[in-house]
């Protein structure tokens, strides 16, 4: 197996708060890794460092063996074209209809003609179980679950090599969360992508991953196959996956 | 000691803000001169910034021109110089009041709207989404607004100048006893090309300031709805102050004999 994404000693602090304290993580090509951890442990900061939205203070991030840590502007564009991302809140562009949201990466990022991109967007929407008439609605007219589906359709429309999922089930009822998890698992398999997700929802983590890593105090404290998560032998992981108040993890009240 | 530390902190924070603004401006200008150019978005912004500002700019210019005519007539009356109304109205409107009034009205309308829109995009991660879709947010969001504001403000001010002079004409002919044809002849004879072009140059600079402050404050908003509200207020206040400061600097540069 070859590493698709590798984080080596990644550190990031905001003022005096050290959020990432030397992250070492490898995601193999074609695998689906979920990073679990409590709120405020730096999961989103980690994923934003890989995406190039936040620059780490120290450490190296490799994508397909290429150092992308400090790549910016036009030099970063070829790397960004490998990525698709589903944001926690959907992050749909509310000034554009649904189909243009889905086709955005194709029209703006890849210069595809609008009429062709619209057909691709409608096919992407069908893959996530949305009918054609949804394509012409505004994002504000959709429910939370439908917005997540549109976000997923947008992420896969560009045929990415790597898909990132940021808390994909947050804010959804359990049934809709399960539907979205199944969609994520099947679409990732269909497009043959590598997936990196962050969540604190264990049901989601078990369903969409083949490997799990746990982030605590700015470091990866455990990583292994999803099937081994219940026998990790790590008291931090045990406390987290069983959602116990008592244990070695003390929740910070303030961010 | 605490007092001195407070002053030090305020100065450092001001310098940091100036640095951030300068860096944002440099990135925006660099994006302005490199492809791709989003002409469709520029067209949309020209409509939003220019066309939809016409009613508010036209109305304020009309009433300003009328009030100016009235004041000059009353002031000139003290020295028996009432006849100078058309000359001073056209001078005041084209050189100062046209661009400044239009600038301030557009700042209130447009800088606030830009900051609110981009600020909401920032706090709902839509700007991060642009980055993940291989689109430069500065190029996609800032450049079209800057171009549209710089292009449309001189047109708006040219219209404001005409309506302002017309406002003066209406007041002068309807209530101050001026003859229409003489008023217009005096206006045309007195106004020089420099009076008009100086106002249009100011307008282009004000357009840049308005779009820049709207975008900058929107991009730097944080903390949800309250943060977006703060960004909107800051955009209008900072754009208005910068317009008045730039107006003084441009007046001293353009009319430096």
GROMACS .gro file of C-alpha atoms in nm:
model
  512
    1UNK     CA    1   0.000   0.000   0.000
    2UNK     CA    2   0.121   0.352  -0.075
    3UNK     CA    3   0.051   0.655   0.139
    4UNK     CA    4  -0.198   0.895  -0.023
    5UNK     CA    5  -0.172   1.150   0.258
    6UNK     CA    6   0.096   1.172   0.524
    7UNK     CA    7   0.120   1.414   0.816
    8UNK     CA    8   0.459   1.428   0.985
    9UNK     CA    9   0.503   1.619   1.313
   10UNK     CA   10   0.234   1.875   1.228
   11UNK     CA   11   0.200   2.149   1.489
   12UNK     CA   12  -0.036   2.446   1.503
   13UNK     CA   13  -0.109   2.694   1.776
   14UNK     CA   14  -0.342   2.994   1.797
   15UNK     CA   15  -0.190   3.251   2.033
   16UNK     CA   16  -0.088   3.061   2.344
   17UNK     CA   17  -0.320   2.767   2.271
   18UNK     CA   18  -0.138   2.468   2.120
   19UNK     CA   19  -0.405   2.290   1.914
   20UNK     CA   20  -0.198   2.038   1.717
   21UNK     CA   21   0.109   1.914   1.899
   22UNK     CA   22   0.294   1.694   1.653
   23UNK     CA   23   0.044   1.496   1.447
   24UNK     CA   24   0.179   1.186   1.271
   25UNK     CA   25  -0.075   1.013   1.049
   26UNK     CA   26  -0.071   0.809   0.730
   27UNK     CA   27  -0.372   0.743   0.507
   28UNK     CA   28  -0.320   0.463   0.257
   29UNK     CA   29  -0.445   0.494  -0.099
   30UNK     CA   30  -0.804   0.372  -0.132
   31UNK     CA   31  -0.865   0.350   0.242
   32UNK     CA   32  -1.120   0.535   0.451
   33UNK     CA   33  -0.977   0.674   0.774
   34UNK     CA   34  -1.188   0.845   1.038
   35UNK     CA   35  -1.027   1.065   1.301
   36UNK     CA   36  -1.232   1.065   1.621
   37UNK     CA   37  -1.195   1.297   1.918
   38UNK     CA   38  -1.390   1.529   2.141
   39UNK     CA   39  -1.508   1.878   2.049
   40UNK     CA   40  -1.225   2.133   2.045
   41UNK     CA   41  -0.947   1.874   2.012
   42UNK     CA   42  -0.829   2.015   1.679
   43UNK     CA   43  -0.988   1.772   1.430
   44UNK     CA   44  -1.113   2.054   1.206
   45UNK     CA   45  -0.778   2.238   1.230
   46UNK     CA   46  -0.601   1.918   1.120
   47UNK     CA   47  -0.824   1.869   0.815
   48UNK     CA   48  -0.792   2.241   0.725
   49UNK     CA   49  -0.412   2.208   0.738
   50UNK     CA   50  -0.429   1.924   0.483
   51UNK     CA   51  -0.666   2.130   0.266
   52UNK     CA   52  -0.429   2.431   0.277
   53UNK     CA   53  -0.688   2.658   0.443
   54UNK     CA   54  -0.465   2.682   0.754
   55UNK     CA   55  -0.083   2.675   0.738
   56UNK     CA   56   0.084   2.461   1.007
   57UNK     CA   57   0.355   2.618   1.226
   58UNK     CA   58   0.576   2.310   1.197
   59UNK     CA   59   0.577   1.972   1.029
   60UNK     CA   60   0.520   1.835   0.679
   61UNK     CA   61   0.210   1.732   0.485
   62UNK     CA   62   0.259   1.503   0.188
   63UNK     CA   63  -0.006   1.426  -0.077
   64UNK     CA   64   0.099   1.148  -0.315
   65UNK     CA   65   0.452   1.196  -0.180
   66UNK     CA   66   0.457   1.568  -0.273
   67UNK     CA   67   0.524   1.820   0.004
   68UNK     CA   68   0.220   2.051  -0.005
   69UNK     CA   69   0.267   2.215   0.336
   70UNK     CA   70   0.350   2.559   0.204
   71UNK     CA   71   0.208   2.541  -0.149
   72UNK     CA   72  -0.013   2.845  -0.222
   73UNK     CA   73  -0.187   3.014  -0.513
   74UNK     CA   74  -0.153   2.866  -0.860
   75UNK     CA   75   0.113   2.618  -0.741
   76UNK     CA   76  -0.151   2.458  -0.518
   77UNK     CA   77  -0.425   2.434  -0.782
   78UNK     CA   78  -0.325   2.087  -0.918
   79UNK     CA   79  -0.336   1.951  -0.561
   80UNK     CA   80  -0.676   2.110  -0.490
   81UNK     CA   81  -0.816   1.941  -0.802
   82UNK     CA   82  -0.756   1.605  -0.632
   83UNK     CA   83  -0.980   1.704  -0.337
   84UNK     CA   84  -1.352   1.695  -0.267
   85UNK     CA   85  -1.494   1.811   0.066
   86UNK     CA   86  -1.822   1.776   0.253
   87UNK     CA   87  -1.849   2.050   0.514
   88UNK     CA   88  -2.021   2.013   0.850
   89UNK     CA   89  -2.291   2.269   0.768
   90UNK     CA   90  -2.297   2.189   0.396
   91UNK     CA   91  -2.137   2.528   0.309
   92UNK     CA   92  -2.356   2.549  -0.001
   93UNK     CA   93  -2.341   2.881  -0.188
   94UNK     CA   94  -2.680   3.033  -0.112
   95UNK     CA   95  -2.660   3.274  -0.408
   96UNK     CA   96  -2.653   2.983  -0.656
   97UNK     CA   97  -2.914   2.717  -0.740
   98UNK     CA   98  -2.843   2.359  -0.631
   99UNK     CA   99  -2.714   2.243  -0.971
  100UNK     CA  100  -2.464   2.531  -0.988
  101UNK     CA  101  -2.341   2.444  -0.640
  102UNK     CA  102  -2.279   2.086  -0.751
  103UNK     CA  103  -2.122   2.195  -1.081
  104UNK     CA  104  -1.916   2.477  -0.926
  105UNK     CA  105  -1.584   2.290  -0.922
  106UNK     CA  106  -1.635   2.183  -1.283
  107UNK     CA  107  -1.727   2.531  -1.415
  108UNK     CA  108  -1.490   2.749  -1.212
  109UNK     CA  109  -1.212   2.505  -1.126
  110UNK     CA  110  -1.195   2.313  -1.453
  111UNK     CA  111  -1.350   2.552  -1.707
  112UNK     CA  112  -1.626   2.310  -1.818
  113UNK     CA  113  -1.910   2.456  -2.028
  114UNK     CA  114  -2.215   2.536  -1.814
  115UNK     CA  115  -2.457   2.322  -2.018
  116UNK     CA  116  -2.233   2.014  -1.990
  117UNK     CA  117  -2.161   2.081  -1.620
  118UNK     CA  118  -2.535   2.099  -1.551
  119UNK     CA  119  -2.585   1.748  -1.690
  120UNK     CA  120  -2.294   1.619  -1.478
  121UNK     CA  121  -2.447   1.791  -1.171
  122UNK     CA  122  -2.786   1.626  -1.232
  123UNK     CA  123  -2.613   1.285  -1.260
  124UNK     CA  124  -2.423   1.355  -0.935
  125UNK     CA  125  -2.749   1.446  -0.761
  126UNK     CA  126  -2.903   1.120  -0.882
  127UNK     CA  127  -2.610   0.927  -0.727
  128UNK     CA  128  -2.701   1.070  -0.384
  129UNK     CA  129  -3.071   0.996  -0.436
  130UNK     CA  130  -3.195   1.344  -0.531
  131UNK     CA  131  -3.437   1.392  -0.823
  132UNK     CA  132  -3.371   1.633  -1.113
  133UNK     CA  133  -3.621   1.898  -0.994
  134UNK     CA  134  -3.408   1.959  -0.681
  135UNK     CA  135  -3.133   2.089  -0.913
  136UNK     CA  136  -3.324   2.410  -0.976
  137UNK     CA  137  -3.411   2.489  -0.612
  138UNK     CA  138  -3.215   2.726  -0.392
  139UNK     CA  139  -3.013   2.570  -0.103
  140UNK     CA  140  -3.233   2.760   0.146
  141UNK     CA  141  -3.534   2.556   0.027
  142UNK     CA  142  -3.372   2.224   0.129
  143UNK     CA  143  -3.384   2.035   0.461
  144UNK     CA  144  -3.060   1.964   0.655
  145UNK     CA  145  -3.041   1.608   0.519
  146UNK     CA  146  -3.093   1.724   0.162
  147UNK     CA  147  -2.826   1.991   0.205
  148UNK     CA  148  -2.580   1.720   0.318
  149UNK     CA  149  -2.670   1.515   0.011
  150UNK     CA  150  -2.612   1.815  -0.215
  151UNK     CA  151  -2.280   1.875  -0.036
  152UNK     CA  152  -2.188   1.512  -0.103
  153UNK     CA  153  -2.293   1.544  -0.468
  154UNK     CA  154  -2.072   1.856  -0.495
  155UNK     CA  155  -1.779   1.669  -0.338
  156UNK     CA  156  -1.800   1.376  -0.582
  157UNK     CA  157  -1.893   1.578  -0.896
  158UNK     CA  158  -1.528   1.667  -0.959
  159UNK     CA  159  -1.433   1.297  -0.948
  160UNK     CA  160  -1.183   1.352  -0.664
  161UNK     CA  161  -0.898   1.123  -0.562
  162UNK     CA  162  -0.941   1.223  -0.195
  163UNK     CA  163  -1.268   1.314  -0.020
  164UNK     CA  164  -1.279   1.488   0.318
  165UNK     CA  165  -1.582   1.466   0.545
  166UNK     CA  166  -1.618   1.711   0.832
  167UNK     CA  167  -1.871   1.582   1.089
  168UNK     CA  168  -2.098   1.445   0.814
  169UNK     CA  169  -2.387   1.349   1.046
  170UNK     CA  170  -2.394   1.647   1.284
  171UNK     CA  171  -2.741   1.798   1.312
  172UNK     CA  172  -2.921   1.507   1.146
  173UNK     CA  173  -3.178   1.272   1.300
  174UNK     CA  174  -3.053   0.911   1.350
  175UNK     CA  175  -3.231   0.774   1.044
  176UNK     CA  176  -3.107   1.050   0.812
  177UNK     CA  177  -2.760   1.014   0.969
  178UNK     CA  178  -2.761   0.644   0.879
  179UNK     CA  179  -2.877   0.720   0.524
  180UNK     CA  180  -2.594   0.975   0.482
  181UNK     CA  181  -2.341   0.728   0.629
  182UNK     CA  182  -2.452   0.457   0.382
  183UNK     CA  183  -2.432   0.708   0.096
  184UNK     CA  184  -2.081   0.811   0.201
  185UNK     CA  185  -1.965   0.450   0.227
  186UNK     CA  186  -2.108   0.355  -0.112
  187UNK     CA  187  -2.005   0.668  -0.303
  188UNK     CA  188  -1.648   0.654  -0.172
  189UNK     CA  189  -1.630   0.293  -0.290
  190UNK     CA  190  -1.790   0.378  -0.626
  191UNK     CA  191  -1.553   0.663  -0.711
  192UNK     CA  192  -1.257   0.466  -0.574
  193UNK     CA  193  -1.141   0.759  -0.364
  194UNK     CA  194  -0.935   0.779  -0.047
  195UNK     CA  195  -1.142   0.927   0.238
  196UNK     CA  196  -1.039   1.125   0.545
  197UNK     CA  197  -1.322   1.204   0.783
  198UNK     CA  198  -1.350   1.364   1.124
  199UNK     CA  199  -1.637   1.295   1.358
  200UNK     CA  200  -1.734   1.238   1.717
  201UNK     CA  201  -2.027   1.018   1.613
  202UNK     CA  202  -1.911   0.659   1.673
  203UNK     CA  203  -2.195   0.504   1.472
  204UNK     CA  204  -2.084   0.712   1.175
  205UNK     CA  205  -1.716   0.631   1.232
  206UNK     CA  206  -1.783   0.255   1.241
  207UNK     CA  207  -1.996   0.264   0.926
  208UNK     CA  208  -1.781   0.476   0.694
  209UNK     CA  209  -1.426   0.376   0.792
  210UNK     CA  210  -1.185   0.089   0.753
  211UNK     CA  211  -0.934   0.255   0.988
  212UNK     CA  212  -0.983   0.483   1.288
  213UNK     CA  213  -0.739   0.722   1.458
  214UNK     CA  214  -0.804   0.905   1.783
  215UNK     CA  215  -0.690   1.263   1.839
  216UNK     CA  216  -0.637   1.378   2.195
  217UNK     CA  217  -0.440   1.673   2.336
  218UNK     CA  218  -0.309   1.762   1.989
  219UNK     CA  219  -0.167   1.416   1.914
  220UNK     CA  220  -0.282   1.090   1.754
  221UNK     CA  221  -0.294   0.856   2.055
  222UNK     CA  222  -0.424   0.544   1.881
  223UNK     CA  223  -0.468   0.423   1.527
  224UNK     CA  224  -0.581   0.087   1.393
  225UNK     CA  225  -0.841  -0.104   1.190
  226UNK     CA  226  -1.204  -0.023   1.268
  227UNK     CA  227  -1.262  -0.386   1.365
  228UNK     CA  228  -1.006  -0.344   1.645
  229UNK     CA  229  -1.153  -0.030   1.801
  230UNK     CA  230  -1.337  -0.223   2.073
  231UNK     CA  231  -1.016  -0.403   2.172
  232UNK     CA  232  -0.779  -0.105   2.149
  233UNK     CA  233  -0.649  -0.148   2.504
  234UNK     CA  234  -0.628   0.229   2.524
  235UNK     CA  235  -0.825   0.378   2.818
  236UNK     CA  236  -0.875   0.710   2.631
  237UNK     CA  237  -1.024   0.532   2.328
  238UNK     CA  238  -1.241   0.312   2.553
  239UNK     CA  239  -1.379   0.611   2.739
  240UNK     CA  240  -1.452   0.796   2.415
  241UNK     CA  241  -1.619   0.515   2.221
  242UNK     CA  242  -1.841   0.426   2.518
  243UNK     CA  243  -1.916   0.793   2.592
  244UNK     CA  244  -1.830   0.768   2.964
  245UNK     CA  245  -1.797   1.080   3.180
  246UNK     CA  246  -1.545   0.902   3.407
  247UNK     CA  247  -1.202   0.822   3.273
  248UNK     CA  248  -0.869   0.976   3.182
  249UNK     CA  249  -1.025   1.234   2.943
  250UNK     CA  250  -1.120   1.556   3.122
  251UNK     CA  251  -1.339   1.776   2.906
  252UNK     CA  252  -1.235   2.142   2.887
  253UNK     CA  253  -1.524   2.379   2.955
  254UNK     CA  254  -1.367   2.664   2.755
  255UNK     CA  255  -1.231   2.639   2.400
  256UNK     CA  256   0.202   5.205   3.392
  257UNK     CA  257  -0.130   5.042   3.303
  258UNK     CA  258  -0.222   5.353   3.107
  259UNK     CA  259   0.102   5.337   2.904
  260UNK     CA  260   0.054   4.965   2.845
  261UNK     CA  261  -0.298   5.040   2.720
  262UNK     CA  262  -0.165   5.299   2.474
  263UNK     CA  263   0.104   5.055   2.360
  264UNK     CA  264  -0.151   4.780   2.302
  265UNK     CA  265  -0.378   5.016   2.104
  266UNK     CA  266  -0.088   5.133   1.883
  267UNK     CA  267   0.029   4.775   1.821
  268UNK     CA  268  -0.321   4.665   1.736
  269UNK     CA  269  -0.364   4.961   1.497
  270UNK     CA  270  -0.033   4.879   1.325
  271UNK     CA  271  -0.133   4.512   1.294
  272UNK     CA  272  -0.467   4.614   1.138
  273UNK     CA  273  -0.290   4.845   0.889
  274UNK     CA  274  -0.054   4.558   0.802
  275UNK     CA  275  -0.343   4.316   0.747
  276UNK     CA  276  -0.528   4.570   0.530
  277UNK     CA  277  -0.212   4.644   0.326
  278UNK     CA  278  -0.153   4.271   0.272
  279UNK     CA  279  -0.519   4.217   0.170
  280UNK     CA  280  -0.499   4.513  -0.072
  281UNK     CA  281  -0.176   4.380  -0.227
  282UNK     CA  282  -0.330   4.031  -0.271
  283UNK     CA  283  -0.641   4.185  -0.426
  284UNK     CA  284  -0.441   4.396  -0.673
  285UNK     CA  285  -0.225   4.094  -0.764
  286UNK     CA  286  -0.545   3.892  -0.828
  287UNK     CA  287  -0.683   4.183  -1.034
  288UNK     CA  288  -0.409   4.155  -1.295
  289UNK     CA  289  -0.394   3.776  -1.326
  290UNK     CA  290  -0.640   3.543  -1.503
  291UNK     CA  291  -0.906   3.411  -1.484
  292UNK     CA  292  -1.132   3.716  -1.510
  293UNK     CA  293  -1.490   3.640  -1.403
  294UNK     CA  294  -1.667   3.873  -1.651
  295UNK     CA  295  -2.012   3.728  -1.569
  296UNK     CA  296  -1.964   3.816  -1.200
  297UNK     CA  297  -1.831   4.162  -1.289
  298UNK     CA  298  -2.151   4.222  -1.490
  299UNK     CA  299  -2.367   4.113  -1.193
  300UNK     CA  300  -2.177   4.341  -0.956
  301UNK     CA  301  -2.204   4.638  -1.197
  302UNK     CA  302  -2.582   4.596  -1.177
  303UNK     CA  303  -2.582   4.562  -0.796
  304UNK     CA  304  -2.333   4.836  -0.716
  305UNK     CA  305  -2.405   5.081  -0.997
  306UNK     CA  306  -2.753   5.043  -1.138
  307UNK     CA  307  -2.933   4.980  -0.809
  308UNK     CA  308  -2.756   5.276  -0.643
  309UNK     CA  309  -2.892   5.518  -0.904
  310UNK     CA  310  -3.216   5.614  -0.721
  311UNK     CA  311  -3.048   5.691  -0.388
  312UNK     CA  312  -2.759   5.881  -0.549
  313UNK     CA  313  -2.991   6.072  -0.784
  314UNK     CA  314  -3.228   6.181  -0.506
  315UNK     CA  315  -2.951   6.298  -0.270
  316UNK     CA  316  -2.776   6.483  -0.553
  317UNK     CA  317  -3.098   6.662  -0.652
  318UNK     CA  318  -3.170   6.787  -0.299
  319UNK     CA  319  -2.803   6.875  -0.236
  320UNK     CA  320  -2.794   7.085  -0.556
  321UNK     CA  321  -3.116   7.260  -0.456
  322UNK     CA  322  -2.997   7.335  -0.100
  323UNK     CA  323  -2.662   7.457  -0.234
  324UNK     CA  324  -2.832   7.702  -0.472
  325UNK     CA  325  -3.044   7.835  -0.187
  326UNK     CA  326  -2.747   7.880   0.050
  327UNK     CA  327  -2.528   8.050  -0.212
  328UNK     CA  328  -2.810   8.285  -0.303
  329UNK     CA  329  -2.867   8.380   0.063
  330UNK     CA  330  -2.492   8.411   0.134
  331UNK     CA  331  -2.420   8.601  -0.190
  332UNK     CA  332  -2.711   8.834  -0.113
  333UNK     CA  333  -2.507   8.983   0.174
  334UNK     CA  334  -2.253   9.114  -0.079
  335UNK     CA  335  -2.491   9.172  -0.368
  336UNK     CA  336  -2.345   8.866  -0.545
  337UNK     CA  337  -2.665   8.661  -0.596
  338UNK     CA  338  -2.592   8.616  -0.967
  339UNK     CA  339  -2.300   8.383  -0.890
  340UNK     CA  340  -2.534   8.095  -0.795
  341UNK     CA  341  -2.497   7.886  -1.119
  342UNK     CA  342  -2.117   7.912  -1.116
  343UNK     CA  343  -2.077   7.808  -0.751
  344UNK     CA  344  -2.337   7.532  -0.776
  345UNK     CA  345  -2.161   7.369  -1.071
  346UNK     CA  346  -1.820   7.411  -0.906
  347UNK     CA  347  -1.934   7.274  -0.570
  348UNK     CA  348  -2.125   6.982  -0.718
  349UNK     CA  349  -1.868   6.863  -0.972
  350UNK     CA  350  -1.559   6.914  -0.760
  351UNK     CA  351  -1.677   6.812  -0.412
  352UNK     CA  352  -2.039   6.738  -0.334
  353UNK     CA  353  -2.117   6.508  -0.629
  354UNK     CA  354  -1.836   6.260  -0.562
  355UNK     CA  355  -1.849   6.287  -0.181
  356UNK     CA  356  -2.226   6.257  -0.145
  357UNK     CA  357  -2.239   5.971  -0.398
  358UNK     CA  358  -1.939   5.808  -0.228
  359UNK     CA  359  -2.097   5.823   0.117
  360UNK     CA  360  -2.437   5.703  -0.004
  361UNK     CA  361  -2.283   5.411  -0.195
  362UNK     CA  362  -2.061   5.333   0.107
  363UNK     CA  363  -2.372   5.303   0.323
  364UNK     CA  364  -2.555   5.092   0.071
  365UNK     CA  365  -2.286   4.882  -0.094
  366UNK     CA  366  -2.001   4.843   0.159
  367UNK     CA  367  -2.256   4.716   0.413
  368UNK     CA  368  -2.409   4.471   0.166
  369UNK     CA  369  -2.068   4.339   0.055
  370UNK     CA  370  -1.946   4.296   0.416
  371UNK     CA  371  -2.268   4.120   0.520
  372UNK     CA  372  -2.263   3.885   0.220
  373UNK     CA  373  -1.894   3.792   0.240
  374UNK     CA  374  -1.907   3.785   0.623
  375UNK     CA  375  -2.193   3.534   0.614
  376UNK     CA  376  -2.000   3.327   0.359
  377UNK     CA  377  -1.700   3.334   0.593
  378UNK     CA  378  -1.883   3.217   0.906
  379UNK     CA  379  -2.074   2.945   0.717
  380UNK     CA  380  -1.747   2.810   0.565
  381UNK     CA  381  -1.853   2.901   0.209
  382UNK     CA  382  -1.517   3.076   0.156
  383UNK     CA  383  -1.333   2.759   0.267
  384UNK     CA  384  -1.558   2.569   0.027
  385UNK     CA  385  -1.440   2.793  -0.259
  386UNK     CA  386  -1.080   2.704  -0.176
  387UNK     CA  387  -1.156   2.331  -0.175
  388UNK     CA  388  -1.319   2.371  -0.518
  389UNK     CA  389  -0.987   2.502  -0.658
  390UNK     CA  390  -1.120   2.860  -0.676
  391UNK     CA  391  -0.927   3.155  -0.535
  392UNK     CA  392  -1.174   3.340  -0.305
  393UNK     CA  393  -0.999   3.676  -0.360
  394UNK     CA  394  -1.027   3.639  -0.736
  395UNK     CA  395  -1.385   3.512  -0.723
  396UNK     CA  396  -1.528   3.746  -0.459
  397UNK     CA  397  -1.307   4.056  -0.430
  398UNK     CA  398  -1.191   4.128  -0.786
  399UNK     CA  399  -1.540   4.147  -0.947
  400UNK     CA  400  -1.658   4.386  -0.673
  401UNK     CA  401  -1.346   4.605  -0.700
  402UNK     CA  402  -1.368   4.626  -1.079
  403UNK     CA  403  -1.743   4.694  -1.073
  404UNK     CA  404  -1.711   4.968  -0.808
  405UNK     CA  405  -1.419   5.142  -0.981
  406UNK     CA  406  -1.601   5.134  -1.318
  407UNK     CA  407  -1.947   5.234  -1.197
  408UNK     CA  408  -1.865   5.505  -0.943
  409UNK     CA  409  -1.746   5.760  -1.206
  410UNK     CA  410  -2.065   5.691  -1.408
  411UNK     CA  411  -2.278   5.734  -1.095
  412UNK     CA  412  -2.098   6.058  -1.011
  413UNK     CA  413  -2.137   6.192  -1.367
  414UNK     CA  414  -2.512   6.131  -1.330
  415UNK     CA  415  -2.509   6.278  -0.977
  416UNK     CA  416  -2.332   6.590  -1.113
  417UNK     CA  417  -2.599   6.638  -1.380
  418UNK     CA  418  -2.887   6.584  -1.135
  419UNK     CA  419  -2.720   6.808  -0.871
  420UNK     CA  420  -2.683   7.092  -1.121
  421UNK     CA  421  -3.042   7.032  -1.228
  422UNK     CA  422  -3.153   7.054  -0.861
  423UNK     CA  423  -2.982   7.394  -0.837
  424UNK     CA  424  -3.143   7.498  -1.166
  425UNK     CA  425  -3.493   7.402  -1.046
  426UNK     CA  426  -3.459   7.596  -0.718
  427UNK     CA  427  -3.292   7.896  -0.888
  428UNK     CA  428  -3.552   7.925  -1.164
  429UNK     CA  429  -3.861   7.835  -0.960
  430UNK     CA  430  -3.801   8.030  -0.640
  431UNK     CA  431  -3.500   8.258  -0.678
  432UNK     CA  432  -3.607   8.438  -0.997
  433UNK     CA  433  -3.330   8.317  -1.235
  434UNK     CA  434  -3.395   8.284  -1.608
  435UNK     CA  435  -3.345   7.924  -1.721
  436UNK     CA  436  -3.142   7.988  -2.035
  437UNK     CA  437  -2.907   8.236  -1.860
  438UNK     CA  438  -2.859   7.998  -1.565
  439UNK     CA  439  -2.761   7.716  -1.802
  440UNK     CA  440  -2.534   7.941  -2.011
  441UNK     CA  441  -2.349   8.060  -1.699
  442UNK     CA  442  -2.316   7.700  -1.578
  443UNK     CA  443  -2.175   7.579  -1.913
  444UNK     CA  444  -1.942   7.874  -1.957
  445UNK     CA  445  -1.798   7.848  -1.607
  446UNK     CA  446  -1.745   7.472  -1.566
  447UNK     CA  447  -1.406   7.352  -1.689
  448UNK     CA  448  -1.301   7.007  -1.797
  449UNK     CA  449  -1.080   6.980  -1.488
  450UNK     CA  450  -1.376   7.046  -1.255
  451UNK     CA  451  -1.554   6.744  -1.399
  452UNK     CA  452  -1.258   6.506  -1.444
  453UNK     CA  453  -1.128   6.572  -1.092
  454UNK     CA  454  -1.465   6.460  -0.955
  455UNK     CA  455  -1.462   6.149  -1.172
  456UNK     CA  456  -1.108   6.057  -1.060
  457UNK     CA  457  -1.222   6.095  -0.700
  458UNK     CA  458  -1.521   5.873  -0.776
  459UNK     CA  459  -1.300   5.591  -0.907
  460UNK     CA  460  -1.083   5.608  -0.592
  461UNK     CA  461  -1.394   5.611  -0.369
  462UNK     CA  462  -1.528   5.308  -0.556
  463UNK     CA  463  -1.205   5.120  -0.484
  464UNK     CA  464  -1.222   5.220  -0.115
  465UNK     CA  465  -1.589   5.114  -0.080
  466UNK     CA  466  -1.543   4.769  -0.237
  467UNK     CA  467  -1.212   4.710  -0.059
  468UNK     CA  468  -1.349   4.794   0.288
  469UNK     CA  469  -1.662   4.587   0.231
  470UNK     CA  470  -1.457   4.285   0.121
  471UNK     CA  471  -1.185   4.325   0.385
  472UNK     CA  472  -1.428   4.347   0.674
  473UNK     CA  473  -1.634   4.059   0.536
  474UNK     CA  474  -1.328   3.836   0.500
  475UNK     CA  475  -1.220   3.915   0.856
  476UNK     CA  476  -1.556   3.863   1.025
  477UNK     CA  477  -1.581   3.588   1.283
  478UNK     CA  478  -1.809   3.461   1.556
  479UNK     CA  479  -2.147   3.413   1.387
  480UNK     CA  480  -2.425   3.667   1.344
  481UNK     CA  481  -2.273   3.917   1.588
  482UNK     CA  482  -1.942   3.907   1.401
  483UNK     CA  483  -2.116   3.970   1.069
  484UNK     CA  484  -2.300   4.268   1.225
  485UNK     CA  485  -1.970   4.410   1.351
  486UNK     CA  486  -1.809   4.362   1.009
  487UNK     CA  487  -2.098   4.545   0.841
  488UNK     CA  488  -2.072   4.843   1.077
  489UNK     CA  489  -1.692   4.856   1.044
  490UNK     CA  490  -1.717   4.844   0.665
  491UNK     CA  491  -1.948   5.147   0.649
  492UNK     CA  492  -1.759   5.349   0.912
  493UNK     CA  493  -1.412   5.277   0.774
  494UNK     CA  494  -1.519   5.333   0.411
  495UNK     CA  495  -1.682   5.668   0.503
  496UNK     CA  496  -1.378   5.792   0.696
  497UNK     CA  497  -1.139   5.681   0.421
  498UNK     CA  498  -1.355   5.851   0.156
  499UNK     CA  499  -1.340   6.183   0.342
  500UNK     CA  500  -0.964   6.149   0.405
  501UNK     CA  501  -0.899   6.049   0.042
  502UNK     CA  502  -1.115   6.340  -0.073
  503UNK     CA  503  -0.893   6.587   0.113
  504UNK     CA  504  -0.573   6.430  -0.020
  505UNK     CA  505  -0.705   6.416  -0.379
  506UNK     CA  506  -0.828   6.777  -0.362
  507UNK     CA  507  -0.486   6.897  -0.248
  508UNK     CA  508  -0.310   6.690  -0.519
  509UNK     CA  509  -0.549   6.768  -0.808
  510UNK     CA  510  -0.578   7.141  -0.737
  511UNK     CA  511  -0.222   7.205  -0.624
  512UNK     CA  512  -0.118   7.523  -0.809
   0.00000   0.00000   0.00000
